[in-house]
Amino acid sequence: MSRWEWQQEGTPFGLRTDAFADVLVSEDRASEQADMDLVHAVHQRLITEIDPKKLALLAPEQAYEAVISAARRTLAEVAPQVVGEARDLVLDAVADEVLGLGPIEKLVRDPAISEVMVNAPDLVYYEENGVIYKSRINFRDDDHIMRIVQRIIAPLGRRVDESSPYVDARLPDGSRVNVIIPPIAYEGPVITIRKFLGDKYTVNDLVAVNTLNEQIADFLSKSIRARLNIVISGGTGTGKTTLLNALSAFIGERERIITIEDPAELRLQQEHVIGLEVRPPNIEGKNEVTQRDLVRNALRMRPDRIIVGEVRGAEAFDMMQAMNTGHEGSLTTIHANSPRDALARIENMVLMAGYELPIAAIREQIASAIHLIVQISRFSDGTRRIVSVTEITGQEGNTISMQDLFVFERRGVDAEGRIVGELVPTGIRPHYQHLFASAGIELPVAMFLRPM
C-alpha cells in the first residue's frame, strides 16, 4: 500500500473493510504523520500568500480553483517528489484545510453519515445507519482542532474560550455543531456535528424503513387533520425531528403554520409557514431571544398551528396555555424515554416558568392540553421505530390517566442481528373519537382490533 492510498474502513468502534469512502491511510504512524506535516506545511505557506477576504468574495468553485492552483505551486517547491494521485490527494486535503473543515470535511460531506464526533486528535468517530464507527482520520493536535472550531463559529459572531467553554452553532447547510473545550472538557476540545440531511423524509419513506407501519401512519394523519395536540417523545438521535417533519405534511395548505426551533431544522412542505429561531446572547451576554419569547410572540401572529421543534424549558407553560386556548393541532418533541417520563418532564418545565401553581393545577393543564404522545426509540440494531402511541384520557385524582392505543411487540432477533417485531393495536378505541367525528373523519373499528 502506498503512503497516499485511500482506503475504506471502520467497524463499530473499530476498523471496517466494507464501503466507507475517502480516508487517507499510510503504511504506519510515522508516514501518516509525515503526510499531515506536508499538508500542514503547504497550508501554512498559503496562509501568507492568499488573502482570505478576497477568497471569500469568490464563488465556491472559483475559490477552490484558486486554492488548488496556489497549493500546486507551493507543493512543487516543498515536495517535488510527490506527483500523480499522491499530489492530487495532498491538494484536496489542503483545500479542505483552507476552505472546509479540515480532516473531517469528507465525513461531513458524505450523505450516508448522520453524525461526526471528534473526541481527540486521533479519535474521530462517525455514525452511519444508526451505528457508530471509528475513523482513521486524524488531526495534528488540539490546536488543529481549535483552528477548525474557529472556522465554524467565527462567521456566526460566536466565541468559545475559557470564559465561555462551550457553544452551539449551525453550519451553512443546517447541520448542528456543539463544541466544548478545556477546562470543561479536560482532555481536549470536542466537536460533535449532527448532520442536516437535506432529504425531506415523507411518512411513506418512514414506513419503508419500518419506523412505523401504514396503519399507524393512517391514524396519525387523521389525528393531525382532527387537530389533536401531539407530543413526539424519544431519546437523543431517535429521529424525533424527522418524524415531526414527516407528520407535518398532513397539515392543510390553508393553515398558517409557525415553527419555533433551536436550531432550525424543520423543512415543511406547505407554503404558508413562518419559521422562527432562537438567538443566543451576543459576546456581551445581551440580546438573547429564547423559545419562550418566540412562543409568546407566535400567539400574536394569528397561528393556526404552532410547531415547537423541541420543548425544553419554561416555554412549556406558554405552549400548554396555547393548546388550551384555541390553538389545537400543535406539534412538538421532547427528550424522554417513555410517555410517562414525557409528562413528568413537561411538568418540571412548567415549574421552571416561575409561576406558583399547585401540582394538581399543572397536571390538569397538561391533561387537557395534550392528546397523544408518540414514543420513538433507537434499537440496538440502529433502526429507529415508534414503540407506542399513547392517549391522554384525563385526570384521576392527582394522576394523569393514559392508555396505549398501539404498542411495539418485539418478537426476537433475526440472523443478521436486526430486531424483529411490529406495532400492533392494543384493542382500545380512542377516548377522543368525538374530535375525529367533529372533523368529519371516520376511524374504522378494525384499525384498533388486536390481532389474533
PDB file of C-alpha atoms in Angstrom, residues 124-267:
ATOM      1  CA  VAL A 124     -12.683  10.605  15.268  1.00  0.00           C
ATOM      2  CA  TYR A 125     -15.983   8.715  15.066  1.00  0.00           C
ATOM      3  CA  TYR A 126     -18.975   8.847  12.751  1.00  0.00           C
ATOM      4  CA  GLU A 127     -22.487   7.412  12.704  1.00  0.00           C
ATOM      5  CA  GLU A 128     -23.919   5.677   9.685  1.00  0.00           C
ATOM      6  CA  ASN A 129     -27.306   3.927   9.628  1.00  0.00           C
ATOM      7  CA  GLY A 130     -27.580   4.272  13.387  1.00  0.00           C
ATOM      8  CA  VAL A 131     -24.223   2.565  14.106  1.00  0.00           C
ATOM      9  CA  ILE A 132     -21.071   4.339  15.340  1.00  0.00           C
ATOM     10  CA  TYR A 133     -17.750   3.601  13.600  1.00  0.00           C
ATOM     11  CA  LYS A 134     -14.219   4.734  14.346  1.00  0.00           C
ATOM     12  CA  SER A 135     -12.432   6.509  11.505  1.00  0.00           C
ATOM     13  CA  ARG A 136      -8.690   6.571  10.895  1.00  0.00           C
ATOM     14  CA  ILE A 137      -8.879  10.275  10.143  1.00  0.00           C
ATOM     15  CA  ASN A 138      -6.573  12.259  12.455  1.00  0.00           C
ATOM     16  CA  PHE A 139      -5.946  15.858  13.423  1.00  0.00           C
ATOM     17  CA  ARG A 140      -2.387  17.003  14.074  1.00  0.00           C
ATOM     18  CA  ASP A 141      -3.065  18.141  17.628  1.00  0.00           C
ATOM     19  CA  ASP A 142      -5.539  20.071  19.786  1.00  0.00           C
ATOM     20  CA  ASP A 143      -4.531  23.356  18.131  1.00  0.00           C
ATOM     21  CA  HIS A 144      -5.532  21.868  14.776  1.00  0.00           C
ATOM     22  CA  ILE A 145      -8.968  21.024  16.171  1.00  0.00           C
ATOM     23  CA  MET A 146      -9.318  24.543  17.593  1.00  0.00           C
ATOM     24  CA  ARG A 147      -8.481  26.069  14.219  1.00  0.00           C
ATOM     25  CA  ILE A 148     -11.404  24.172  12.690  1.00  0.00           C
ATOM     26  CA  VAL A 149     -13.612  25.246  15.617  1.00  0.00           C
ATOM     27  CA  GLN A 150     -12.818  28.894  14.891  1.00  0.00           C
ATOM     28  CA  ARG A 151     -13.580  28.306  11.213  1.00  0.00           C
ATOM     29  CA  ILE A 152     -17.052  27.117  12.234  1.00  0.00           C
ATOM     30  CA  ILE A 153     -18.019  29.758  14.773  1.00  0.00           C
ATOM     31  CA  ALA A 154     -16.232  32.931  13.583  1.00  0.00           C
ATOM     32  CA  PRO A 155     -18.683  33.677  10.715  1.00  0.00           C
ATOM     33  CA  LEU A 156     -21.550  33.374  13.207  1.00  0.00           C
ATOM     34  CA  GLY A 157     -20.188  36.006  15.559  1.00  0.00           C
ATOM     35  CA  ARG A 158     -19.805  33.389  18.292  1.00  0.00           C
ATOM     36  CA  ARG A 159     -16.871  32.661  20.539  1.00  0.00           C
ATOM     37  CA  VAL A 160     -15.525  29.786  22.608  1.00  0.00           C
ATOM     38  CA  ASP A 161     -12.823  30.330  25.227  1.00  0.00           C
ATOM     39  CA  GLU A 162     -12.180  29.742  28.924  1.00  0.00           C
ATOM     40  CA  SER A 163     -14.884  32.211  29.899  1.00  0.00           C
ATOM     41  CA  SER A 164     -17.388  30.580  27.509  1.00  0.00           C
ATOM     42  CA  PRO A 165     -16.129  26.994  27.108  1.00  0.00           C
ATOM     43  CA  TYR A 166     -18.961  25.557  25.037  1.00  0.00           C
ATOM     44  CA  VAL A 167     -21.054  26.713  22.129  1.00  0.00           C
ATOM     45  CA  ASP A 168     -23.858  25.522  19.851  1.00  0.00           C
ATOM     46  CA  ALA A 169     -23.701  26.637  16.239  1.00  0.00           C
ATOM     47  CA  ARG A 170     -25.068  25.782  12.833  1.00  0.00           C
ATOM     48  CA  LEU A 171     -23.204  25.127   9.593  1.00  0.00           C
ATOM     49  CA  PRO A 172     -24.423  26.802   6.388  1.00  0.00           C
ATOM     50  CA  ASP A 173     -26.124  23.556   5.325  1.00  0.00           C
ATOM     51  CA  GLY A 174     -28.152  23.449   8.564  1.00  0.00           C
ATOM     52  CA  SER A 175     -26.050  20.855  10.398  1.00  0.00           C
ATOM     53  CA  ARG A 176     -25.857  21.368  14.170  1.00  0.00           C
ATOM     54  CA  VAL A 177     -22.466  21.748  15.822  1.00  0.00           C
ATOM     55  CA  ASN A 178     -21.600  21.545  19.509  1.00  0.00           C
ATOM     56  CA  VAL A 179     -18.111  22.440  20.708  1.00  0.00           C
ATOM     57  CA  ILE A 180     -16.806  22.093  24.255  1.00  0.00           C
ATOM     58  CA  ILE A 181     -13.216  22.871  25.249  1.00  0.00           C
ATOM     59  CA  PRO A 182     -10.939  22.781  28.311  1.00  0.00           C
ATOM     60  CA  PRO A 183     -11.186  23.224  31.208  1.00  0.00           C
ATOM     61  CA  ILE A 184     -14.681  21.723  30.955  1.00  0.00           C
ATOM     62  CA  ALA A 185     -13.579  19.001  28.520  1.00  0.00           C
ATOM     63  CA  TYR A 186     -10.396  18.364  30.460  1.00  0.00           C
ATOM     64  CA  GLU A 187      -8.740  16.047  27.897  1.00  0.00           C
ATOM     65  CA  GLY A 188      -9.056  18.480  24.992  1.00  0.00           C
ATOM     66  CA  PRO A 189     -11.577  20.116  22.646  1.00  0.00           C
ATOM     67  CA  VAL A 190     -14.531  18.012  21.472  1.00  0.00           C
ATOM     68  CA  ILE A 191     -16.630  18.599  18.347  1.00  0.00           C
ATOM     69  CA  THR A 192     -19.999  16.959  17.718  1.00  0.00           C
ATOM     70  CA  ILE A 193     -21.718  17.564  14.378  1.00  0.00           C
ATOM     71  CA  ARG A 194     -25.245  16.352  13.782  1.00  0.00           C
ATOM     72  CA  LYS A 195     -25.684  16.431  10.038  1.00  0.00           C
ATOM     73  CA  PHE A 196     -28.672  18.078   8.445  1.00  0.00           C
ATOM     74  CA  LEU A 197     -29.945  15.525   5.959  1.00  0.00           C
ATOM     75  CA  GLY A 198     -31.456  17.612   3.204  1.00  0.00           C
ATOM     76  CA  ASP A 199     -33.814  14.901   2.000  1.00  0.00           C
ATOM     77  CA  LYS A 200     -37.396  15.534   3.095  1.00  0.00           C
ATOM     78  CA  TYR A 201     -38.478  12.240   4.570  1.00  0.00           C
ATOM     79  CA  THR A 202     -42.137  11.521   3.977  1.00  0.00           C
ATOM     80  CA  VAL A 203     -44.299   9.191   6.034  1.00  0.00           C
ATOM     81  CA  ASN A 204     -44.052   6.703   3.156  1.00  0.00           C
ATOM     82  CA  ASP A 205     -40.252   6.811   3.484  1.00  0.00           C
ATOM     83  CA  LEU A 206     -40.545   6.080   7.208  1.00  0.00           C
ATOM     84  CA  VAL A 207     -42.954   3.224   6.511  1.00  0.00           C
ATOM     85  CA  ALA A 208     -40.409   1.796   4.049  1.00  0.00           C
ATOM     86  CA  VAL A 209     -37.721   1.664   6.764  1.00  0.00           C
ATOM     87  CA  ASN A 210     -40.158   0.280   9.364  1.00  0.00           C
ATOM     88  CA  THR A 211     -40.178   3.340  11.624  1.00  0.00           C
ATOM     89  CA  LEU A 212     -43.948   2.886  11.578  1.00  0.00           C
ATOM     90  CA  ASN A 213     -46.487   0.904   9.584  1.00  0.00           C
ATOM     91  CA  GLU A 214     -49.286   2.034   7.271  1.00  0.00           C
ATOM     92  CA  GLN A 215     -51.906   1.558   9.985  1.00  0.00           C
ATOM     93  CA  ILE A 216     -50.129   3.950  12.375  1.00  0.00           C
ATOM     94  CA  ALA A 217     -49.428   6.373   9.543  1.00  0.00           C
ATOM     95  CA  ASP A 218     -53.134   6.450   8.739  1.00  0.00           C
ATOM     96  CA  PHE A 219     -54.096   7.015  12.367  1.00  0.00           C
ATOM     97  CA  LEU A 220     -51.546   9.801  12.889  1.00  0.00           C
ATOM     98  CA  SER A 221     -52.537  11.547   9.659  1.00  0.00           C
ATOM     99  CA  LYS A 222     -56.162  11.544  10.794  1.00  0.00           C
ATOM    100  CA  SER A 223     -55.112  12.746  14.264  1.00  0.00           C
ATOM    101  CA  ILE A 224     -53.344  15.739  12.745  1.00  0.00           C
ATOM    102  CA  ARG A 225     -56.267  16.569  10.481  1.00  0.00           C
ATOM    103  CA  ALA A 226     -58.565  16.309  13.532  1.00  0.00           C
ATOM    104  CA  ARG A 227     -56.290  18.902  15.231  1.00  0.00           C
ATOM    105  CA  LEU A 228     -55.127  16.761  18.126  1.00  0.00           C
ATOM    106  CA  ASN A 229     -52.162  18.128  20.075  1.00  0.00           C
ATOM    107  CA  ILE A 230     -49.307  15.660  19.643  1.00  0.00           C
ATOM    108  CA  VAL A 231     -46.006  15.286  21.519  1.00  0.00           C
ATOM    109  CA  ILE A 232     -43.262  13.158  19.933  1.00  0.00           C
ATOM    110  CA  SER A 233     -41.092  11.726  22.699  1.00  0.00           C
ATOM    111  CA  GLY A 234     -37.752   9.942  22.463  1.00  0.00           C
ATOM    112  CA  GLY A 235     -34.088   9.940  23.365  1.00  0.00           C
ATOM    113  CA  THR A 236     -31.219  11.683  21.594  1.00  0.00           C
ATOM    114  CA  GLY A 237     -30.834  10.655  17.968  1.00  0.00           C
ATOM    115  CA  THR A 238     -34.041   8.629  17.798  1.00  0.00           C
ATOM    116  CA  GLY A 239     -35.460  10.575  14.860  1.00  0.00           C
ATOM    117  CA  LYS A 240     -37.979  12.817  16.622  1.00  0.00           C
ATOM    118  CA  THR A 241     -37.431  15.782  14.304  1.00  0.00           C
ATOM    119  CA  THR A 242     -37.524  13.567  11.208  1.00  0.00           C
ATOM    120  CA  LEU A 243     -40.862  12.108  12.316  1.00  0.00           C
ATOM    121  CA  LEU A 244     -42.237  15.566  13.171  1.00  0.00           C
ATOM    122  CA  ASN A 245     -41.214  16.858   9.759  1.00  0.00           C
ATOM    123  CA  ALA A 246     -42.889  13.932   8.020  1.00  0.00           C
ATOM    124  CA  LEU A 247     -46.129  14.193  10.012  1.00  0.00           C
ATOM    125  CA  SER A 248     -46.372  17.925   9.381  1.00  0.00           C
ATOM    126  CA  ALA A 249     -47.164  17.121   5.732  1.00  0.00           C
ATOM    127  CA  PHE A 250     -50.706  16.259   6.840  1.00  0.00           C
ATOM    128  CA  ILE A 251     -51.409  19.842   7.909  1.00  0.00           C
ATOM    129  CA  GLY A 252     -53.709  21.577   5.447  1.00  0.00           C
ATOM    130  CA  GLU A 253     -52.363  24.018   2.861  1.00  0.00           C
ATOM    131  CA  ARG A 254     -54.781  26.725   4.009  1.00  0.00           C
ATOM    132  CA  GLU A 255     -53.455  26.800   7.542  1.00  0.00           C
ATOM    133  CA  ARG A 256     -50.953  29.351   8.848  1.00  0.00           C
ATOM    134  CA  ILE A 257     -48.084  27.457  10.498  1.00  0.00           C
ATOM    135  CA  ILE A 258     -45.491  28.997  12.810  1.00  0.00           C
ATOM    136  CA  THR A 259     -42.417  26.939  13.677  1.00  0.00           C
ATOM    137  CA  ILE A 260     -40.183  27.694  16.661  1.00  0.00           C
ATOM    138  CA  GLU A 261     -36.800  25.980  16.827  1.00  0.00           C
ATOM    139  CA  ASP A 262     -33.389  25.914  18.453  1.00  0.00           C
ATOM    140  CA  PRO A 263     -31.759  25.454  15.985  1.00  0.00           C
ATOM    141  CA  ALA A 264     -33.879  25.494  12.810  1.00  0.00           C
ATOM    142  CA  GLU A 265     -34.142  22.014  11.273  1.00  0.00           C
ATOM    143  CA  LEU A 266     -37.705  21.597  10.040  1.00  0.00           C
ATOM    144  CA  ARG A 267     -38.396  21.723   6.316  1.00  0.00           C
TER     145      ARG A 267
END
